[in-house]
């Protein structure tokens, strides 16, 4: 499985990418130029690159309050957010800077916002039944419109600025037209019996289309302010969008001139309607079964729909936080982004060259992400939460199992689309674990809460490409063998590399080994003190690895079922374990959000990686063995890159650079080029070497003068470094003379004001004073002692001279 070449132990992984929730509900907006999308996510507003799906910025309120509404001006320049703290903030969103904050003057949070067509006026509709209008250039509130009832959840300026009109809707389901010259409500359009969800103006400026949750759209004449037509939509409508008059929409059933509009609502299907006849001319085909009942429909319902002319795309937002981009002319799916994943239960690499990942979130749908573009395919089929996944060796077929007691086999086609090719029913409870055959795509093993394991054969017709292409509906699989395996839930199942053995791990603290052909029991592994979460065969040795809720990993011999090694280090349940580095190392994940890398030979934990906030349920390595993907209950998926080689190369390069610099330093000292030597020693952060250079300078004839010249020529940051070093030198009487010589130079040539600007000057002075005092006292004592010796010597000489005089006499 691993890449060819010499075996290298891994020492570290680094996060190469994190897929986190970027949208948790609320109104989404796309910039006029079609490059950026704005998605609210709790206290943050995320700016997403529509091309790559990558997060460009995260605008976060200082007050840590949830963002209740926001609006981007038509010229893409001004972005305003409103939070529960009743503040409005204006952002320079490209640079992630807040440029202005002001009070919203509402007494309850702002529920809706809209700019006028010139980007100079902003309307804010509050939960306090009022509407305020703000002049964005002069920065003041121009209007306070009262008279709505309840929350004002919709505000729209009339696109013709000369009319100076604002339309709004609140909890009384009426559409109010406000004249901004008189600040009065001049008309009320009364026709909806439920919340009005969107307003769309026709190009003539006199026709308005409103959509509502009362399952109708209404066409209004704004001159007479009366209803022209009611279009029954037969579903709760969240958005109505007028199709542009220019453009070929013939593929969407638009055959005649005249107004046509697009609706999105509770059934999760886009429809095109003709205003003149109130007829539905096109209904979009969908991958899921359209269900009429309310509860089922709500899973797929759309909450928003908008047209992005610059990209020629229609963007829809679903109740499950999926954002889908369609071609505006054909409604063909172009791209799908998943805004929120909920709890992630499993993840596996997929596709040729591991180009995709397949993810099981806390939902009946599977998500397949293309790593390069973040495009997400949503796979419908299961009816309850998917619990586990496994991928066949080639990476094109995979299996999912779910709480709905079923398993499904999926296949990725040449065009990278994934379809369901088979399904199997047979377990009495939810199916919690699944493992695919390793040699060929020939069988699947599942285990369930019903304490049984089942072996399912995969028919030849699914694996041969030619026949698989002809499959129109999923084949039905039947279990060949069923065996009661344990007394409690079976948490994990694994197939050996040669397809001859099956291992299971259960809540009953036991792991068991089974023959693949007839599910006969070969042996039991006993030793864990709590339930076993994961079992995994070594790719190279006859060894089984198990991880348990007791916080340990164990390796077992398949011959005698004895425990070979125990790895202790996790402080929580160990949920997953995999072999990496061709079976010489283990990677394990815990319920505390930590990953640990272990070397089997030495029994040591080489590295602990902290990448998640909660339980890591999913852990998988790619075929190349240089990437790992983890998935957690914290809703995030993390891709880790093996950086061992890069780090080793960096360390080696650093070492070589150090050796070169050492050599250069010794050359400079030899050549007596002291200034350069000082600079190099400081850059290497070597206080002792700097001291050696200073000692060498002082040994020269006229050393003090040379030292002064060199210290003065240093840069400010270099002087700061020397000051930090000499604090240490000054603590030792052997080096205090050099330290004092440098201090003298600094005090002599630097003005007190500039010295005070040095970083760490306060602590440096505090440290220098007591030791300098001590050195001074010692020198004073030494001076006194030397004076005494001199005095004694003089006296001795005098006595000696007088004796000599006596002798001569």
mmCIF file of C-alpha atoms in Angstrom, residues 399-694:
data_model
loop_
_atom_site.group_PDB
_atom_site.id
_atom_site.type_symbol
_atom_site.label_atom_id
_atom_site.label_comp_id
_atom_site.label_asym_id
_atom_site.label_seq_id
_atom_site.Cartn_x
_atom_site.Cartn_y
_atom_site.Cartn_z
ATOM 1 C CA UNK A 399 -19.901 0.586 1.232
ATOM 2 C CA UNK A 400 -22.031 2.454 3.765
ATOM 3 C CA UNK A 401 -24.104 1.060 6.629
ATOM 4 C CA UNK A 402 -26.786 2.823 8.629
ATOM 5 C CA UNK A 403 -29.296 2.818 11.445
ATOM 6 C CA UNK A 404 -31.958 1.810 8.877
ATOM 7 C CA UNK A 405 -30.557 -1.806 9.175
ATOM 8 C CA UNK A 406 -29.268 -1.701 5.587
ATOM 9 C CA UNK A 407 -25.989 -1.536 3.697
ATOM 10 C CA UNK A 408 -25.419 0.142 0.328
ATOM 11 C CA UNK A 409 -22.644 -0.319 -2.219
ATOM 12 C CA UNK A 410 -21.666 2.804 -4.210
ATOM 13 C CA UNK A 411 -19.502 3.204 -7.274
ATOM 14 C CA UNK A 412 -17.660 6.212 -8.693
ATOM 15 C CA UNK A 413 -17.944 6.482 -12.487
ATOM 16 C CA UNK A 414 -15.383 7.892 -14.914
ATOM 17 C CA UNK A 415 -17.049 11.321 -14.709
ATOM 18 C CA UNK A 416 -16.484 11.215 -10.901
ATOM 19 C CA UNK A 417 -20.210 10.845 -10.246
ATOM 20 C CA UNK A 418 -21.169 8.376 -7.527
ATOM 21 C CA UNK A 419 -24.171 6.061 -7.888
ATOM 22 C CA UNK A 420 -25.663 3.365 -5.683
ATOM 23 C CA UNK A 421 -25.182 -0.047 -7.341
ATOM 24 C CA UNK A 422 -26.440 -2.424 -4.636
ATOM 25 C CA UNK A 423 -28.207 -2.572 -1.303
ATOM 26 C CA UNK A 424 -28.650 -5.260 1.321
ATOM 27 C CA UNK A 425 -31.120 -5.800 4.151
ATOM 28 C CA UNK A 426 -30.992 -8.466 6.814
ATOM 29 C CA UNK A 427 -29.816 -7.166 10.171
ATOM 30 C CA UNK A 428 -32.379 -6.823 12.967
ATOM 31 C CA UNK A 429 -30.860 -3.574 14.282
ATOM 32 C CA UNK A 430 -28.781 -0.655 13.028
ATOM 33 C CA UNK A 431 -25.600 -1.704 11.186
ATOM 34 C CA UNK A 432 -22.694 -0.094 13.062
ATOM 35 C CA UNK A 433 -19.540 -1.377 11.355
ATOM 36 C CA UNK A 434 -18.502 -2.516 7.882
ATOM 37 C CA UNK A 435 -15.317 -3.820 6.248
ATOM 38 C CA UNK A 436 -14.586 -4.557 2.587
ATOM 39 C CA UNK A 437 -12.544 -7.430 1.173
ATOM 40 C CA UNK A 438 -8.919 -6.413 0.611
ATOM 41 C CA UNK A 439 -7.704 -8.466 -2.382
ATOM 42 C CA UNK A 440 -10.641 -8.172 -4.768
ATOM 43 C CA UNK A 441 -14.024 -6.455 -4.724
ATOM 44 C CA UNK A 442 -15.671 -9.742 -3.785
ATOM 45 C CA UNK A 443 -17.399 -9.458 -0.395
ATOM 46 C CA UNK A 444 -18.328 -7.208 2.521
ATOM 47 C CA UNK A 445 -18.539 -7.993 6.247
ATOM 48 C CA UNK A 446 -20.934 -6.114 8.519
ATOM 49 C CA UNK A 447 -21.666 -6.145 12.238
ATOM 50 C CA UNK A 448 -24.641 -4.803 14.098
ATOM 51 C CA UNK A 449 -26.235 -3.994 17.437
ATOM 52 C CA UNK A 450 -28.035 -7.329 17.015
ATOM 53 C CA UNK A 451 -24.627 -8.870 18.011
ATOM 54 C CA UNK A 452 -24.263 -10.718 14.663
ATOM 55 C CA UNK A 453 -21.750 -10.533 11.842
ATOM 56 C CA UNK A 454 -22.809 -11.077 8.241
ATOM 57 C CA UNK A 455 -20.780 -11.766 5.108
ATOM 58 C CA UNK A 456 -22.280 -10.409 1.871
ATOM 59 C CA UNK A 457 -20.999 -11.523 -1.526
ATOM 60 C CA UNK A 458 -20.602 -8.848 -4.194
ATOM 61 C CA UNK A 459 -21.831 -10.200 -7.571
ATOM 62 C CA UNK A 460 -19.428 -10.114 -10.528
ATOM 63 C CA UNK A 461 -21.820 -7.825 -12.400
ATOM 64 C CA UNK A 462 -21.080 -4.942 -10.016
ATOM 65 C CA UNK A 463 -17.309 -5.137 -10.312
ATOM 66 C CA UNK A 464 -16.848 -5.461 -14.086
ATOM 67 C CA UNK A 465 -16.953 -1.962 -15.535
ATOM 68 C CA UNK A 466 -18.844 -2.858 -18.720
ATOM 69 C CA UNK A 467 -21.726 -4.473 -16.855
ATOM 70 C CA UNK A 468 -21.749 -1.892 -14.070
ATOM 71 C CA UNK A 469 -22.394 0.831 -16.620
ATOM 72 C CA UNK A 470 -25.665 -0.864 -17.561
ATOM 73 C CA UNK A 471 -27.030 -0.953 -13.989
ATOM 74 C CA UNK A 472 -30.157 1.170 -13.791
ATOM 75 C CA UNK A 473 -31.390 0.335 -10.282
ATOM 76 C CA UNK A 474 -29.445 -1.009 -7.285
ATOM 77 C CA UNK A 475 -29.097 -4.785 -7.076
ATOM 78 C CA UNK A 476 -30.271 -6.557 -3.932
ATOM 79 C CA UNK A 477 -27.600 -8.298 -1.872
ATOM 80 C CA UNK A 478 -28.187 -11.262 0.424
ATOM 81 C CA UNK A 479 -26.024 -12.316 3.355
ATOM 82 C CA UNK A 480 -24.194 -15.596 2.654
ATOM 83 C CA UNK A 481 -23.239 -16.269 6.262
ATOM 84 C CA UNK A 482 -24.646 -14.964 9.560
ATOM 85 C CA UNK A 483 -23.033 -15.671 12.920
ATOM 86 C CA UNK A 484 -23.811 -14.451 16.430
ATOM 87 C CA UNK A 485 -20.451 -13.042 17.439
ATOM 88 C CA UNK A 486 -20.635 -11.342 20.813
ATOM 89 C CA UNK A 487 -22.910 -10.766 23.796
ATOM 90 C CA UNK A 488 -22.942 -6.973 23.371
ATOM 91 C CA UNK A 489 -22.808 -4.427 20.503
ATOM 92 C CA UNK A 490 -20.077 -5.128 17.956
ATOM 93 C CA UNK A 491 -18.255 -1.804 17.473
ATOM 94 C CA UNK A 492 -15.739 -2.768 14.812
ATOM 95 C CA UNK A 493 -15.046 -5.362 12.137
ATOM 96 C CA UNK A 494 -11.967 -5.835 9.916
ATOM 97 C CA UNK A 495 -10.933 -8.154 7.057
ATOM 98 C CA UNK A 496 -7.323 -9.407 6.897
ATOM 99 C CA UNK A 497 -5.066 -8.407 3.953
ATOM 100 C CA UNK A 498 -5.329 -11.934 2.437
ATOM 101 C CA UNK A 499 -9.178 -12.007 2.766
ATOM 102 C CA UNK A 500 -9.061 -15.199 4.875
ATOM 103 C CA UNK A 501 -9.751 -13.836 8.366
ATOM 104 C CA UNK A 502 -12.245 -11.520 10.042
ATOM 105 C CA UNK A 503 -11.678 -9.731 13.356
ATOM 106 C CA UNK A 504 -14.402 -8.200 15.508
ATOM 107 C CA UNK A 505 -14.242 -5.938 18.555
ATOM 108 C CA UNK A 506 -17.149 -5.543 20.939
ATOM 109 C CA UNK A 507 -18.539 -3.676 23.891
ATOM 110 C CA UNK A 508 -18.097 -6.968 25.846
ATOM 111 C CA UNK A 509 -14.286 -6.181 26.066
ATOM 112 C CA UNK A 510 -13.401 -9.046 23.733
ATOM 113 C CA UNK A 511 -11.906 -9.179 20.257
ATOM 114 C CA UNK A 512 -12.479 -12.356 18.225
ATOM 115 C CA UNK A 513 -10.914 -13.926 15.156
ATOM 116 C CA UNK A 514 -13.096 -15.714 12.600
ATOM 117 C CA UNK A 515 -12.534 -17.727 9.449
ATOM 118 C CA UNK A 516 -13.826 -15.785 6.470
ATOM 119 C CA UNK A 517 -15.243 -18.731 4.546
ATOM 120 C CA UNK A 518 -17.727 -20.061 7.128
ATOM 121 C CA UNK A 519 -17.458 -17.590 10.071
ATOM 122 C CA UNK A 520 -16.118 -20.311 12.392
ATOM 123 C CA UNK A 521 -14.480 -18.941 15.555
ATOM 124 C CA UNK A 522 -10.673 -19.312 15.562
ATOM 125 C CA UNK A 523 -9.785 -17.536 18.801
ATOM 126 C CA UNK A 524 -10.554 -14.888 21.404
ATOM 127 C CA UNK A 525 -8.344 -11.973 22.501
ATOM 128 C CA UNK A 526 -8.906 -11.139 26.167
ATOM 129 C CA UNK A 527 -7.181 -8.417 28.143
ATOM 130 C CA UNK A 528 -8.929 -5.078 27.668
ATOM 131 C CA UNK A 529 -10.690 -3.740 30.746
ATOM 132 C CA UNK A 530 -13.438 -1.913 28.849
ATOM 133 C CA UNK A 531 -15.252 -2.127 25.497
ATOM 134 C CA UNK A 532 -13.186 -2.367 22.286
ATOM 135 C CA UNK A 533 -13.810 0.426 19.789
ATOM 136 C CA UNK A 534 -11.611 -0.609 16.872
ATOM 137 C CA UNK A 535 -9.796 -3.656 15.426
ATOM 138 C CA UNK A 536 -7.240 -3.469 12.618
ATOM 139 C CA UNK A 537 -4.997 -6.050 10.886
ATOM 140 C CA UNK A 538 -1.333 -5.238 10.266
ATOM 141 C CA UNK A 539 -0.644 -4.925 6.508
ATOM 142 C CA UNK A 540 2.609 -6.919 6.811
ATOM 143 C CA UNK A 541 2.656 -9.107 9.958
ATOM 144 C CA UNK A 542 0.337 -11.644 11.520
ATOM 145 C CA UNK A 543 -0.739 -9.084 14.092
ATOM 146 C CA UNK A 544 -4.029 -7.514 15.155
ATOM 147 C CA UNK A 545 -4.255 -4.059 16.745
ATOM 148 C CA UNK A 546 -7.129 -3.164 19.063
ATOM 149 C CA UNK A 547 -8.116 0.115 20.732
ATOM 150 C CA UNK A 548 -10.360 0.361 23.743
ATOM 151 C CA UNK A 549 -12.339 2.607 26.077
ATOM 152 C CA UNK A 550 -9.752 1.734 28.743
ATOM 153 C CA UNK A 551 -7.382 4.214 27.048
ATOM 154 C CA UNK A 552 -4.944 1.586 25.711
ATOM 155 C CA UNK A 553 -3.928 0.060 22.397
ATOM 156 C CA UNK A 554 -2.866 -3.578 22.230
ATOM 157 C CA UNK A 555 -1.090 -5.692 19.624
ATOM 158 C CA UNK A 556 -1.971 -9.404 19.460
ATOM 159 C CA UNK A 557 -0.323 -12.380 17.744
ATOM 160 C CA UNK A 558 -2.700 -14.206 15.407
ATOM 161 C CA UNK A 559 -0.984 -17.576 16.028
ATOM 162 C CA UNK A 560 -1.382 -17.897 19.799
ATOM 163 C CA UNK A 561 -3.788 -14.976 20.547
ATOM 164 C CA UNK A 562 -1.327 -13.574 23.092
ATOM 165 C CA UNK A 563 -0.924 -9.866 23.819
ATOM 166 C CA UNK A 564 2.430 -8.769 22.335
ATOM 167 C CA UNK A 565 2.428 -5.095 23.348
ATOM 168 C CA UNK A 566 0.330 -2.524 25.176
ATOM 169 C CA UNK A 567 0.527 1.184 24.396
ATOM 170 C CA UNK A 568 -0.516 3.501 27.203
ATOM 171 C CA UNK A 569 -0.739 7.260 26.848
ATOM 172 C CA UNK A 570 -4.277 8.252 25.940
ATOM 173 C CA UNK A 571 -6.266 9.783 28.803
ATOM 174 C CA UNK A 572 -9.576 8.900 27.175
ATOM 175 C CA UNK A 573 -11.224 6.184 25.092
ATOM 176 C CA UNK A 574 -9.230 5.259 21.981
ATOM 177 C CA UNK A 575 -11.834 5.258 19.197
ATOM 178 C CA UNK A 576 -9.772 4.417 16.094
ATOM 179 C CA UNK A 577 -6.398 2.896 15.258
ATOM 180 C CA UNK A 578 -4.666 2.451 11.873
ATOM 181 C CA UNK A 579 -1.257 1.152 10.754
ATOM 182 C CA UNK A 580 1.040 3.572 8.915
ATOM 183 C CA UNK A 581 4.663 3.435 7.645
ATOM 184 C CA UNK A 582 4.134 -0.074 6.210
ATOM 185 C CA UNK A 583 2.947 -1.534 9.470
ATOM 186 C CA UNK A 584 5.797 -0.210 11.628
ATOM 187 C CA UNK A 585 3.836 2.595 13.269
ATOM 188 C CA UNK A 586 0.338 3.142 14.627
ATOM 189 C CA UNK A 587 -1.865 6.210 14.546
ATOM 190 C CA UNK A 588 -4.683 6.368 17.091
ATOM 191 C CA UNK A 589 -7.477 8.837 17.819
ATOM 192 C CA UNK A 590 -9.202 9.496 21.120
ATOM 193 C CA UNK A 591 -12.478 10.810 22.446
ATOM 194 C CA UNK A 592 -10.604 13.884 23.761
ATOM 195 C CA UNK A 593 -9.817 15.081 20.220
ATOM 196 C CA UNK A 594 -6.140 14.007 20.275
ATOM 197 C CA UNK A 595 -4.209 11.929 17.727
ATOM 198 C CA UNK A 596 -1.149 9.933 18.763
ATOM 199 C CA UNK A 597 1.603 8.481 16.571
ATOM 200 C CA UNK A 598 3.343 5.390 17.993
ATOM 201 C CA UNK A 599 6.446 3.488 16.895
ATOM 202 C CA UNK A 600 5.788 -0.222 17.475
ATOM 203 C CA UNK A 601 9.418 -1.305 17.879
ATOM 204 C CA UNK A 602 10.201 1.133 20.693
ATOM 205 C CA UNK A 603 6.703 1.264 22.212
ATOM 206 C CA UNK A 604 6.948 5.057 22.361
ATOM 207 C CA UNK A 605 4.499 7.791 21.466
ATOM 208 C CA UNK A 606 6.432 9.867 18.929
ATOM 209 C CA UNK A 607 3.940 12.721 18.611
ATOM 210 C CA UNK A 608 0.620 13.923 19.994
ATOM 211 C CA UNK A 609 -1.457 16.040 17.624
ATOM 212 C CA UNK A 610 -4.237 18.303 18.818
ATOM 213 C CA UNK A 611 -6.590 18.974 15.940
ATOM 214 C CA UNK A 612 -10.134 18.597 17.238
ATOM 215 C CA UNK A 613 -12.340 19.761 20.084
ATOM 216 C CA UNK A 614 -14.310 16.533 20.466
ATOM 217 C CA UNK A 615 -14.355 12.780 19.759
ATOM 218 C CA UNK A 616 -12.457 11.732 16.604
ATOM 219 C CA UNK A 617 -14.688 9.044 15.054
ATOM 220 C CA UNK A 618 -13.081 8.918 11.615
ATOM 221 C CA UNK A 619 -9.408 8.195 10.835
ATOM 222 C CA UNK A 620 -8.042 7.034 7.474
ATOM 223 C CA UNK A 621 -4.710 7.131 5.632
ATOM 224 C CA UNK A 622 -4.353 7.483 1.859
ATOM 225 C CA UNK A 623 -2.695 4.862 -0.392
ATOM 226 C CA UNK A 624 0.432 6.990 -0.716
ATOM 227 C CA UNK A 625 0.751 6.922 3.093
ATOM 228 C CA UNK A 626 1.565 10.648 3.203
ATOM 229 C CA UNK A 627 -1.858 12.034 4.136
ATOM 230 C CA UNK A 628 -4.342 11.265 6.901
ATOM 231 C CA UNK A 629 -7.922 12.463 7.246
ATOM 232 C CA UNK A 630 -9.720 12.761 10.586
ATOM 233 C CA UNK A 631 -13.374 13.502 11.324
ATOM 234 C CA UNK A 632 -14.864 14.540 14.617
ATOM 235 C CA UNK A 633 -18.026 15.278 16.584
ATOM 236 C CA UNK A 634 -16.967 18.956 16.479
ATOM 237 C CA UNK A 635 -18.322 19.054 12.865
ATOM 238 C CA UNK A 636 -14.887 19.459 11.318
ATOM 239 C CA UNK A 637 -12.812 17.309 8.974
ATOM 240 C CA UNK A 638 -9.032 17.749 9.045
ATOM 241 C CA UNK A 639 -6.494 16.682 6.423
ATOM 242 C CA UNK A 640 -3.008 16.048 7.816
ATOM 243 C CA UNK A 641 0.168 15.925 5.752
ATOM 244 C CA UNK A 642 3.195 13.850 6.731
ATOM 245 C CA UNK A 643 5.868 16.523 7.268
ATOM 246 C CA UNK A 644 8.627 14.235 8.594
ATOM 247 C CA UNK A 645 10.822 14.563 5.508
ATOM 248 C CA UNK A 646 10.290 18.329 5.229
ATOM 249 C CA UNK A 647 11.180 18.820 8.912
ATOM 250 C CA UNK A 648 14.261 16.605 8.626
ATOM 251 C CA UNK A 649 15.435 18.548 5.567
ATOM 252 C CA UNK A 650 14.811 21.853 7.364
ATOM 253 C CA UNK A 651 16.715 20.661 10.457
ATOM 254 C CA UNK A 652 19.607 19.470 8.260
ATOM 255 C CA UNK A 653 19.688 22.751 6.339
ATOM 256 C CA UNK A 654 19.670 24.662 9.639
ATOM 257 C CA UNK A 655 22.530 22.533 10.966
ATOM 258 C CA UNK A 656 24.568 23.080 7.782
ATOM 259 C CA UNK A 657 23.909 26.804 7.959
ATOM 260 C CA UNK A 658 25.084 26.867 11.599
ATOM 261 C CA UNK A 659 28.323 25.035 10.679
ATOM 262 C CA UNK A 660 28.946 27.482 7.813
ATOM 263 C CA UNK A 661 28.371 30.454 10.099
ATOM 264 C CA UNK A 662 30.649 28.987 12.788
ATOM 265 C CA UNK A 663 33.396 28.630 10.188
ATOM 266 C CA UNK A 664 32.818 32.151 8.915
ATOM 267 C CA UNK A 665 32.968 33.469 12.488
ATOM 268 C CA UNK A 666 36.286 31.803 13.197
ATOM 269 C CA UNK A 667 37.648 33.207 9.873
ATOM 270 C CA UNK A 668 36.496 36.726 10.791
ATOM 271 C CA UNK A 669 38.147 36.507 14.234
ATOM 272 C CA UNK A 670 41.328 35.231 12.631
ATOM 273 C CA UNK A 671 41.281 38.133 10.161
ATOM 274 C CA UNK A 672 40.460 40.546 13.017
ATOM 275 C CA UNK A 673 37.310 41.794 11.229
ATOM 276 C CA UNK A 674 35.603 42.370 14.556
ATOM 277 C CA UNK A 675 32.520 44.352 13.474
ATOM 278 C CA UNK A 676 31.360 41.594 11.105
ATOM 279 C CA UNK A 677 32.216 38.958 13.709
ATOM 280 C CA UNK A 678 30.075 40.778 16.298
ATOM 281 C CA UNK A 679 27.124 41.051 13.886
ATOM 282 C CA UNK A 680 27.331 37.347 12.983
ATOM 283 C CA UNK A 681 27.632 36.211 16.629
ATOM 284 C CA UNK A 682 24.576 38.341 17.534
ATOM 285 C CA UNK A 683 22.536 36.887 14.603
ATOM 286 C CA UNK A 684 23.437 33.366 15.770
ATOM 287 C CA UNK A 685 22.145 34.334 19.236
ATOM 288 C CA UNK A 686 25.407 33.229 20.903
ATOM 289 C CA UNK A 687 26.135 35.362 24.008
ATOM 290 C CA UNK A 688 29.361 33.436 24.754
ATOM 291 C CA UNK A 689 30.696 33.969 21.221
ATOM 292 C CA UNK A 690 29.878 37.710 21.417
ATOM 293 C CA UNK A 691 31.839 37.818 24.698
ATOM 294 C CA UNK A 692 34.797 36.037 23.048
ATOM 295 C CA UNK A 693 34.804 38.656 20.240
ATOM 296 C CA UNK A 694 34.711 41.524 22.790
#
